GROMACS .gro file of C-alpha atoms in nm:
model
  393
    1MET     CA    1  -6.238 -12.925  -5.075
    2LYS     CA    2  -6.301 -13.095  -4.744
    3ALA     CA    3  -6.552 -13.352  -4.821
    4PHE     CA    4  -6.812 -13.485  -4.558
    5PHE     CA    5  -6.997 -13.816  -4.574
    6LEU     CA    6  -7.337 -13.793  -4.424
    7ALA     CA    7  -7.401 -13.892  -4.078
    8PHE     CA    8  -7.684 -14.163  -4.153
    9VAL     CA    9  -7.924 -14.234  -3.881
   10LEU     CA   10  -8.138 -14.545  -3.816
   11LEU     CA   11  -7.873 -14.721  -4.016
   12SER     CA   12  -7.930 -15.077  -4.139
   13LEU     CA   13  -7.671 -15.153  -4.409
   14PHE     CA   14  -7.376 -15.060  -4.599
   15LEU     CA   15  -7.311 -15.200  -4.938
   16LEU     CA   16  -6.955 -15.173  -5.076
   17SER     CA   17  -6.786 -15.288  -5.392
   18PRO     CA   18  -6.451 -15.483  -5.343
   19ALA     CA   19  -6.277 -15.166  -5.453
   20ALA     CA   20  -6.422 -14.943  -5.206
   21ALA     CA   21  -6.120 -14.879  -4.988
   22GLN     CA   22  -6.040 -14.550  -5.178
   23PRO     CA   23  -6.065 -14.199  -5.092
   24THR     CA   24  -6.441 -14.146  -5.247
   25ALA     CA   25  -6.719 -14.376  -5.261
   26LEU     CA   26  -6.774 -14.233  -5.614
   27TYR     CA   27  -6.576 -14.272  -5.949
   28GLU     CA   28  -6.635 -14.077  -6.300
   29VAL     CA   29  -6.818 -14.239  -6.545
   30SER     CA   30  -6.731 -14.042  -6.881
   31LEU     CA   31  -7.008 -13.886  -7.080
   32VAL     CA   32  -6.907 -14.114  -7.372
   33ASP     CA   33  -6.969 -14.433  -7.144
   34ARG     CA   34  -7.290 -14.305  -7.021
   35ILE     CA   35  -7.395 -14.236  -7.396
   36GLY     CA   36  -7.287 -14.582  -7.516
   37SER     CA   37  -7.416 -14.782  -7.202
   38ALA     CA   38  -7.774 -14.616  -7.158
   39ASP     CA   39  -8.061 -14.782  -7.371
   40VAL     CA   40  -8.267 -14.453  -7.371
   41VAL     CA   41  -8.124 -14.096  -7.352
   42VAL     CA   42  -8.392 -13.830  -7.331
   43GLU     CA   43  -8.440 -13.467  -7.227
   44GLY     CA   44  -8.728 -13.391  -6.968
   45ARG     CA   45  -8.882 -13.256  -6.682
   46VAL     CA   46  -8.998 -13.395  -6.348
   47VAL     CA   47  -9.355 -13.329  -6.325
   48ASP     CA   48  -9.476 -13.569  -6.054
   49GLN     CA   49  -9.346 -13.799  -5.786
   50LYS     CA   50  -9.487 -14.102  -5.574
   51SER     CA   51  -9.304 -14.346  -5.352
   52PHE     CA   52  -9.391 -14.704  -5.317
   53TRP     CA   53  -9.301 -15.037  -5.130
   54ASN     CA   54  -9.129 -15.320  -5.345
   55ALA     CA   55  -9.339 -15.625  -5.322
   56GLU     CA   56  -9.145 -15.772  -5.002
   57ARG     CA   57  -9.181 -15.416  -4.803
   58THR     CA   58  -8.816 -15.429  -4.754
   59ARG     CA   59  -8.722 -15.133  -5.004
   60ILE     CA   60  -8.897 -14.782  -5.072
   61TYR     CA   61  -8.861 -14.636  -5.423
   62THR     CA   62  -8.971 -14.318  -5.606
   63ALA     CA   63  -9.133 -14.307  -5.944
   64ASN     CA   64  -9.047 -13.960  -6.080
   65THR     CA   65  -9.271 -13.880  -6.384
   66VAL     CA   66  -9.081 -13.711  -6.636
   67GLU     CA   67  -9.249 -13.538  -6.929
   68VAL     CA   68  -9.011 -13.610  -7.240
   69TYR     CA   69  -8.912 -13.302  -7.456
   70ARG     CA   70  -8.657 -13.482  -7.662
   71VAL     CA   71  -8.543 -13.848  -7.759
   72PHE     CA   72  -8.171 -13.859  -7.842
   73SER     CA   73  -8.163 -14.235  -7.842
   74GLY     CA   74  -8.440 -14.527  -7.766
   75SER     CA   75  -8.798 -14.532  -7.840
   76ALA     CA   76  -8.931 -14.222  -8.011
   77GLU     CA   77  -9.291 -14.288  -7.882
   78ILE     CA   78  -9.222 -14.199  -7.549
   79GLY     CA   79  -9.432 -13.897  -7.440
   80SER     CA   80  -9.391 -13.949  -7.042
   81ILE     CA   81  -9.202 -14.187  -6.845
   82ASP     CA   82  -9.135 -14.298  -6.494
   83VAL     CA   83  -8.767 -14.264  -6.373
   84ILE     CA   84  -8.722 -14.517  -6.076
   85THR     CA   85  -8.493 -14.389  -5.794
   86PRO     CA   86  -8.404 -14.583  -5.470
   87GLY     CA   87  -8.545 -14.411  -5.140
   88GLY     CA   88  -8.850 -14.229  -5.067
   89VAL     CA   89  -9.118 -14.164  -4.801
   90VAL     CA   90  -9.442 -14.354  -4.773
   91GLY     CA   91  -9.657 -14.245  -4.495
   92MET     CA   92  -9.442 -14.220  -4.187
   93LYS     CA   93  -9.170 -14.452  -4.321
   94ALA     CA   94  -8.892 -14.313  -4.486
   95GLN     CA   95  -8.555 -14.478  -4.657
   96VAL     CA   96  -8.255 -14.295  -4.762
   97VAL     CA   97  -8.005 -14.419  -5.002
   98SER     CA   98  -7.667 -14.247  -5.040
   99HIS     CA   99  -7.508 -14.164  -5.370
  100ALA     CA  100  -7.830 -14.202  -5.528
  101LEU     CA  101  -8.001 -13.969  -5.789
  102ARG     CA  102  -8.250 -13.737  -5.569
  103LEU     CA  103  -8.508 -13.553  -5.814
  104ARG     CA  104  -8.740 -13.265  -5.746
  105ARG     CA  105  -9.045 -13.172  -5.923
  106GLY     CA  106  -8.956 -12.923  -6.175
  107ASP     CA  107  -8.603 -13.063  -6.234
  108VAL     CA  108  -8.507 -13.056  -6.593
  109GLY     CA  109  -8.218 -13.198  -6.795
  110VAL     CA  110  -8.088 -13.522  -6.964
  111PHE     CA  111  -8.152 -13.865  -6.811
  112PHE     CA  112  -7.946 -14.171  -6.922
  113LEU     CA  113  -8.168 -14.469  -6.852
  114SER     CA  114  -8.196 -14.844  -6.860
  115PRO     CA  115  -8.480 -15.054  -6.811
  116SER     CA  116  -8.590 -15.064  -6.441
  117PRO     CA  117  -8.663 -15.375  -6.259
  118ALA     CA  118  -8.814 -15.193  -5.937
  119THR     CA  119  -9.164 -15.181  -6.077
  120GLU     CA  120  -9.356 -15.402  -5.851
  121GLY     CA  121  -9.595 -15.165  -5.616
  122LEU     CA  122  -9.646 -14.915  -5.888
  123SER     CA  123  -9.973 -15.063  -5.975
  124LYS     CA  124 -10.211 -14.824  -6.231
  125TRP     CA  125 -10.043 -14.535  -6.104
  126ALA     CA  126  -9.734 -14.562  -6.323
  127SER     CA  127  -9.682 -14.518  -6.684
  128SER     CA  128  -9.636 -14.804  -6.920
  129GLU     CA  129  -9.251 -14.700  -6.948
  130THR     CA  130  -9.048 -14.733  -6.636
  131PHE     CA  131  -8.654 -14.695  -6.618
  132GLU     CA  132  -8.372 -14.640  -6.367
  133VAL     CA  133  -8.073 -14.388  -6.431
  134TYR     CA  134  -7.758 -14.553  -6.548
  135ALA     CA  135  -7.445 -14.468  -6.293
  136ALA     CA  136  -7.659 -14.329  -6.046
  137GLU     CA  137  -7.642 -13.956  -5.969
  138GLN     CA  138  -7.423 -13.948  -6.296
  139GLY     CA  139  -7.733 -14.051  -6.496
  140PHE     CA  140  -7.873 -13.709  -6.497
  141ILE     CA  141  -7.756 -13.370  -6.642
  142ARG     CA  142  -7.928 -13.107  -6.448
  143TYR     CA  143  -8.013 -12.789  -6.638
  144ASP     CA  144  -7.977 -12.435  -6.487
  145GLU     CA  145  -8.270 -12.265  -6.650
  146PHE     CA  146  -8.157 -11.932  -6.546
  147SER     CA  147  -7.794 -11.946  -6.655
  148GLY     CA  148  -7.820 -12.172  -6.957
  149ALA     CA  149  -7.561 -12.375  -6.821
  150ALA     CA  150  -7.584 -12.758  -6.697
  151SER     CA  151  -7.391 -12.991  -6.449
  152ASP     CA  152  -7.352 -13.325  -6.302
  153ILE     CA  153  -7.134 -13.429  -6.015
  154PHE     CA  154  -6.802 -13.400  -6.220
  155HIS     CA  155  -6.859 -13.156  -6.463
  156VAL     CA  156  -7.018 -12.803  -6.541
  157TYR     CA  157  -7.150 -12.770  -6.894
  158GLN     CA  158  -7.132 -12.403  -6.971
  159ASP     CA  159  -7.398 -12.378  -7.244
  160ILE     CA  160  -7.682 -12.628  -7.277
  161GLU     CA  161  -7.706 -12.610  -7.666
  162ARG     CA  162  -7.339 -12.634  -7.740
  163ASP     CA  163  -7.196 -12.847  -7.463
  164VAL     CA  164  -7.492 -13.099  -7.403
  165ARG     CA  165  -7.733 -13.116  -7.707
  166GLU     CA  166  -7.467 -13.073  -7.973
  167VAL     CA  167  -7.245 -13.326  -7.829
  168LEU     CA  168  -7.525 -13.591  -7.776
  169GLY     CA  169  -7.645 -13.503  -8.122
  170GLN     CA  170  -7.312 -13.580  -8.266
  171LYS     CA  171  -7.287 -13.906  -8.097
  172LEU     CA  172  -7.648 -14.024  -8.150
  173GLY     CA  173  -7.771 -13.826  -8.424
  174SER     CA  174  -8.052 -13.570  -8.440
  175PRO     CA  175  -8.297 -13.615  -8.170
  176GLU     CA  176  -8.670 -13.670  -8.201
  177VAL     CA  177  -8.825 -13.343  -8.061
  178LEU     CA  178  -9.152 -13.398  -7.874
  179VAL     CA  179  -9.183 -13.063  -7.715
  180ASP     CA  180  -9.024 -12.762  -7.871
  181TYR     CA  181  -8.839 -12.670  -7.526
  182PRO     CA  182  -8.560 -12.416  -7.581
  183ALA     CA  183  -8.241 -12.365  -7.425
  184PRO     CA  184  -8.277 -12.140  -7.120
  185SER     CA  185  -8.169 -11.758  -7.181
  186ARG     CA  186  -7.849 -11.650  -7.018
  187ALA     CA  187  -7.955 -11.307  -6.970
  188ALA     CA  188  -7.989 -11.179  -6.634
  189GLN     CA  189  -8.281 -10.947  -6.556
  190LYS     CA  190  -8.198 -10.582  -6.631
  191GLY     CA  191  -8.050 -10.393  -6.355
  192SER     CA  192  -7.936 -10.695  -6.170
  193GLN     CA  193  -7.603 -10.683  -5.994
  194VAL     CA  194  -7.361 -10.960  -5.887
  195PRO     CA  195  -7.415 -11.011  -5.517
  196VAL     CA  196  -7.121 -11.017  -5.280
  197ILE     CA  197  -7.083 -11.199  -4.978
  198THR     CA  198  -6.861 -10.983  -4.711
  199SER     CA  199  -6.918 -11.189  -4.403
  200PHE     CA  200  -7.117 -11.494  -4.265
  201SER     CA  201  -7.170 -11.633  -3.897
  202PRO     CA  202  -7.145 -11.879  -3.718
  203ASN     CA  203  -6.845 -12.089  -3.867
  204PRO     CA  204  -6.849 -12.364  -3.792
  205ILE     CA  205  -7.209 -12.487  -3.806
  206THR     CA  206  -7.418 -12.799  -3.826
  207ALA     CA  207  -7.642 -12.892  -4.103
  208GLY     CA  208  -8.023 -13.049  -4.088
  209THR     CA  209  -8.028 -12.924  -3.719
  210ALA     CA  210  -8.210 -12.576  -3.773
  211SER     CA  211  -7.881 -12.405  -3.748
  212VAL     CA  212  -7.930 -12.036  -3.850
  213LEU     CA  213  -7.643 -11.894  -4.073
  214THR     CA  214  -7.646 -11.517  -4.119
  215ILE     CA  215  -7.511 -11.380  -4.443
  216ASN     CA  216  -7.405 -11.029  -4.485
  217GLY     CA  217  -7.293 -10.835  -4.831
  218THR     CA  218  -7.442 -10.633  -5.096
  219GLY     CA  219  -7.647 -10.689  -5.402
  220PHE     CA  220  -7.864 -10.953  -5.263
  221GLU     CA  221  -8.180 -10.771  -5.412
  222ALA     CA  222  -8.531 -10.835  -5.253
  223GLN     CA  223  -8.647 -11.201  -5.215
  224GLY     CA  224  -8.820 -11.360  -5.511
  225ALA     CA  225  -8.910 -11.689  -5.681
  226ASN     CA  226  -8.540 -11.739  -5.816
  227SER     CA  227  -8.381 -11.626  -5.488
  228LYS     CA  228  -8.180 -11.919  -5.340
  229VAL     CA  229  -7.881 -11.988  -5.118
  230LEU     CA  230  -7.714 -12.306  -5.243
  231PHE     CA  231  -7.448 -12.531  -5.047
  232PRO     CA  232  -7.198 -12.783  -5.128
  233ASN     CA  233  -7.364 -13.144  -5.144
  234ALA     CA  234  -7.202 -13.340  -4.873
  235ASP     CA  235  -7.305 -13.657  -5.068
  236ASP     CA  236  -7.055 -13.608  -5.340
  237GLY     CA  237  -6.802 -13.374  -5.170
  238GLY     CA  238  -6.945 -13.056  -5.311
  239GLY     CA  239  -6.965 -13.171  -5.681
  240THR     CA  240  -7.295 -13.041  -5.689
  241LEU     CA  241  -7.522 -12.803  -5.480
  242ILE     CA  242  -7.796 -12.850  -5.239
  243GLU     CA  243  -8.064 -12.571  -5.230
  244ALA     CA  244  -8.187 -12.437  -4.896
  245PRO     CA  245  -8.570 -12.489  -4.932
  246ASP     CA  246  -8.815 -12.179  -4.905
  247SER     CA  247  -8.918 -12.268  -4.574
  248GLU     CA  248  -8.565 -12.274  -4.434
  249GLU     CA  249  -8.504 -11.896  -4.545
  250ILE     CA  250  -8.580 -11.713  -4.239
  251SER     CA  251  -8.546 -11.358  -4.379
  252TRP     CA  252  -8.401 -11.197  -4.694
  253SER     CA  253  -8.280 -10.850  -4.766
  254ASP     CA  254  -8.043 -10.667  -4.995
  255ALA     CA  255  -7.776 -10.665  -4.724
  256GLN     CA  256  -7.860 -10.970  -4.510
  257ILE     CA  257  -7.994 -11.322  -4.530
  258GLN     CA  258  -8.078 -11.577  -4.252
  259VAL     CA  259  -8.107 -11.917  -4.372
  260ARG     CA  260  -8.112 -12.268  -4.191
  261VAL     CA  261  -7.844 -12.475  -4.320
  262PRO     CA  262  -8.027 -12.764  -4.490
  263THR     CA  263  -7.975 -13.136  -4.467
  264ARG     CA  264  -7.706 -13.258  -4.680
  265ALA     CA  265  -7.508 -12.923  -4.687
  266GLY     CA  266  -7.131 -13.015  -4.651
  267THR     CA  267  -6.796 -12.794  -4.600
  268GLY     CA  268  -6.705 -12.537  -4.884
  269SER     CA  269  -6.807 -12.236  -5.034
  270PHE     CA  270  -7.177 -12.149  -5.055
  271VAL     CA  271  -7.378 -11.936  -5.326
  272VAL     CA  272  -7.626 -11.662  -5.326
  273GLN     CA  273  -7.838 -11.636  -5.608
  274THR     CA  274  -8.038 -11.321  -5.669
  275ASN     CA  275  -8.389 -11.310  -5.805
  276GLY     CA  276  -8.237 -11.178  -6.092
  277GLY     CA  277  -8.045 -11.499  -6.175
  278LEU     CA  278  -7.690 -11.352  -6.096
  279GLN     CA  279  -7.454 -11.567  -5.826
  280GLY     CA  280  -7.193 -11.486  -5.570
  281SER     CA  281  -6.977 -11.717  -5.398
  282SER     CA  282  -6.826 -11.687  -5.070
  283ALA     CA  283  -6.470 -11.614  -5.061
  284THR     CA  284  -6.397 -11.843  -4.750
  285SER     CA  285  -6.529 -12.194  -4.676
  286LEU     CA  286  -6.817 -12.263  -4.429
  287THR     CA  287  -6.720 -12.553  -4.222
  288VAL     CA  288  -7.019 -12.790  -4.162
  289ASP     CA  289  -6.923 -13.040  -3.847
  290TYR     CA  290  -7.201 -13.290  -3.896
  291ASN     CA  291  -7.513 -13.332  -4.083
  292LEU     CA  292  -7.850 -13.481  -3.974
  293ILE     CA  293  -8.100 -13.613  -4.244
  294ASN     CA  294  -8.414 -13.444  -4.272
  295ILE     CA  295  -8.735 -13.635  -4.409
  296ALA     CA  296  -8.996 -13.421  -4.617
  297PHE     CA  297  -9.319 -13.533  -4.465
  298GLN     CA  298  -9.580 -13.257  -4.394
  299GLY     CA  299  -9.296 -13.018  -4.339
  300PHE     CA  300  -8.955 -13.141  -4.214
  301LYS     CA  301  -8.910 -13.431  -3.980
  302ARG     CA  302  -8.571 -13.488  -3.808
  303SER     CA  303  -8.453 -13.820  -3.792
  304ILE     CA  304  -8.369 -13.930  -3.438
  305LEU     CA  305  -8.085 -14.188  -3.346
  306GLN     CA  306  -8.185 -14.502  -3.176
  307ASP     CA  307  -8.029 -14.668  -2.848
  308LYS     CA  308  -8.010 -15.010  -3.027
  309VAL     CA  309  -7.714 -15.171  -2.865
  310ASN     CA  310  -7.501 -15.026  -2.588
  311GLY     CA  311  -7.610 -14.663  -2.641
  312GLY     CA  312  -7.552 -14.687  -3.023
  313TYR     CA  313  -7.519 -14.905  -3.307
  314SER     CA  314  -7.326 -15.238  -3.339
  315LEU     CA  315  -7.260 -15.332  -3.707
  316VAL     CA  316  -7.212 -15.703  -3.797
  317MET     CA  317  -7.005 -15.836  -4.105
  318SER     CA  318  -7.179 -16.047  -4.375
  319THR     CA  319  -7.003 -16.380  -4.467
  320ASN     CA  320  -7.208 -16.452  -4.745
  321VAL     CA  321  -7.041 -16.551  -5.091
  322THR     CA  322  -7.363 -16.653  -5.297
  323ASN     CA  323  -7.415 -16.494  -5.633
  324GLN     CA  324  -7.033 -16.459  -5.666
  325GLY     CA  325  -7.024 -16.230  -5.340
  326VAL     CA  326  -6.732 -16.152  -5.135
  327ASP     CA  327  -6.671 -16.233  -4.746
  328PHE     CA  328  -6.645 -15.901  -4.585
  329ALA     CA  329  -6.529 -16.022  -4.267
  330THR     CA  330  -6.202 -16.185  -4.411
  331SER     CA  331  -6.158 -15.913  -4.658
  332ASP     CA  332  -5.916 -15.618  -4.698
  333GLY     CA  333  -6.185 -15.404  -4.641
  334VAL     CA  334  -6.215 -15.445  -4.270
  335ASP     CA  335  -5.906 -15.224  -4.158
  336PRO     CA  336  -6.000 -14.935  -4.368
  337PHE     CA  337  -6.381 -14.932  -4.272
  338ASP     CA  338  -6.300 -14.957  -3.925
  339SER     CA  339  -6.076 -14.640  -3.945
  340ALA     CA  340  -6.361 -14.464  -4.123
  341LEU     CA  341  -6.567 -14.570  -3.841
  342ALA     CA  342  -6.355 -14.418  -3.572
  343THR     CA  343  -6.297 -14.092  -3.773
  344TRP     CA  344  -6.678 -14.071  -3.811
  345GLN     CA  345  -6.728 -14.110  -3.435
  346THR     CA  346  -6.473 -13.891  -3.339
  347ALA     CA  347  -6.608 -13.609  -3.556
  348THR     CA  348  -6.968 -13.633  -3.463
  349GLY     CA  349  -6.996 -13.854  -3.150
  350LEU     CA  350  -7.207 -14.097  -3.342
  351ASN     CA  351  -7.166 -14.433  -3.153
  352MET     CA  352  -7.128 -14.683  -3.422
  353ARG     CA  353  -6.890 -14.981  -3.417
  354ASN     CA  354  -6.798 -15.280  -3.574
  355ASP     CA  355  -6.787 -15.534  -3.278
  356GLY     CA  356  -6.657 -15.811  -3.475
  357GLY     CA  357  -7.005 -15.995  -3.522
  358PHE     CA  358  -7.101 -16.194  -3.815
  359THR     CA  359  -7.398 -16.288  -4.041
  360THR     CA  360  -7.471 -16.504  -4.361
  361GLU     CA  361  -7.745 -16.240  -4.440
  362ASN     CA  362  -7.690 -16.042  -4.773
  363THR     CA  363  -8.037 -15.885  -4.846
  364VAL     CA  364  -8.056 -15.523  -4.870
  365ASP     CA  365  -8.326 -15.436  -4.614
  366PRO     CA  366  -8.287 -15.119  -4.439
  367ASN     CA  367  -8.557 -15.190  -4.171
  368SER     CA  368  -8.405 -15.522  -4.054
  369ASP     CA  369  -8.177 -15.628  -3.772
  370PRO     CA  370  -7.901 -15.647  -3.735
  371ASP     CA  371  -7.711 -15.376  -3.910
  372ILE     CA  372  -7.496 -15.539  -4.167
  373ILE     CA  373  -7.181 -15.433  -4.377
  374MET     CA  374  -7.132 -15.653  -4.704
  375PHE     CA  375  -6.988 -15.634  -5.034
  376ASP     CA  376  -7.194 -15.604  -5.322
  377ASN     CA  377  -7.274 -15.924  -5.549
  378ASP     CA  378  -7.460 -16.035  -5.833
  379GLY     CA  379  -7.802 -16.012  -5.637
  380ASN     CA  380  -7.710 -15.693  -5.507
  381PRO     CA  381  -7.505 -15.493  -5.751
  382LEU     CA  382  -7.401 -15.137  -5.696
  383PRO     CA  383  -7.447 -14.872  -5.988
  384SER     CA  384  -7.181 -14.781  -6.241
  385GLY     CA  385  -6.973 -14.498  -6.075
  386VAL     CA  386  -7.061 -14.589  -5.695
  387LEU     CA  387  -6.812 -14.770  -5.478
  388GLY     CA  388  -7.007 -14.788  -5.144
  389ARG     CA  389  -7.348 -14.699  -5.046
  390ALA     CA  390  -7.548 -14.676  -4.714
  391PHE     CA  391  -7.931 -14.751  -4.689
  392SER     CA  392  -8.098 -14.620  -4.376
  393GLY     CA  393  -8.464 -14.658  -4.275
   0.00000   0.00000   0.00000
């Protein structure tokens, strides 16, 4: 599958590991390693979200309140917790962090957690228990409540009870059940038929630009609460799927769907899910030429590129070696990074260049100038499973 890395706008900083000159910005962290490295493993559902600034007002985080159903390891006294994820929207200010877990209200599954240092700013709103996911996006196995399956970036677990709960129980012992939440039923609604996609247009298309995709076929059923169009996630090369929000579904009938391709959608086969819970995939790939980030604030707001320097963005390289850091400017990462930038600019027209400038700055602050490229270090470590990350604000 052809992978697309998102065209980040208002970019302020690239954070890379010294091994980041590889074909993907993610590497797999096994389920065994996640189980062994997490301090707390719970099953639960996201019931609320609130974003906040850190004390320095350089970074935005989101507190995702999770109602806990089962505790596989860690404190058995937990009733609800806050899972802190990087990025979010506070008022009219937004920050986007690539290769970070993005949760939505209603998401349910298994969380692999460690204590979170990003609690400043939560004030009395937060619960007494705050955590962050271990291994970023891989720290959450998302349940599909209609099919009874589950997935993370690298794996699909065909049966929640057998492939997730029983495996965790074998490794960690019987869980403490706080809420008797059963595994979802795999049965589709009576009378449902598998949807078939016969054609779609246009192809190629762009994402996050209000571009409308028309999907023709059979068995789409009438639109309902469970009807969805799902696209490959551009952040992880299609390892997971992006759901088009209801507001982006323009029309829906048994034979035709019109939907705006949502932000973060990438190239690959897309999926139509009927209200009855059955899914059909496109036989051929939809090509997404480029992607603009939209921010959810009183509806969806499109990000706008800035004319910062010479009609675009000029990046500078961090030479800071404190906290066991690596000087990016003298590293082997410069040439592959420049090559990637050139490919990005050719494909999208985004005017972003590494002009050879230097800085001793190594603070992660997406709102700062200049826009910095740097390796991670003890002060700004990348999560397990992540080789590179971009911060924009």
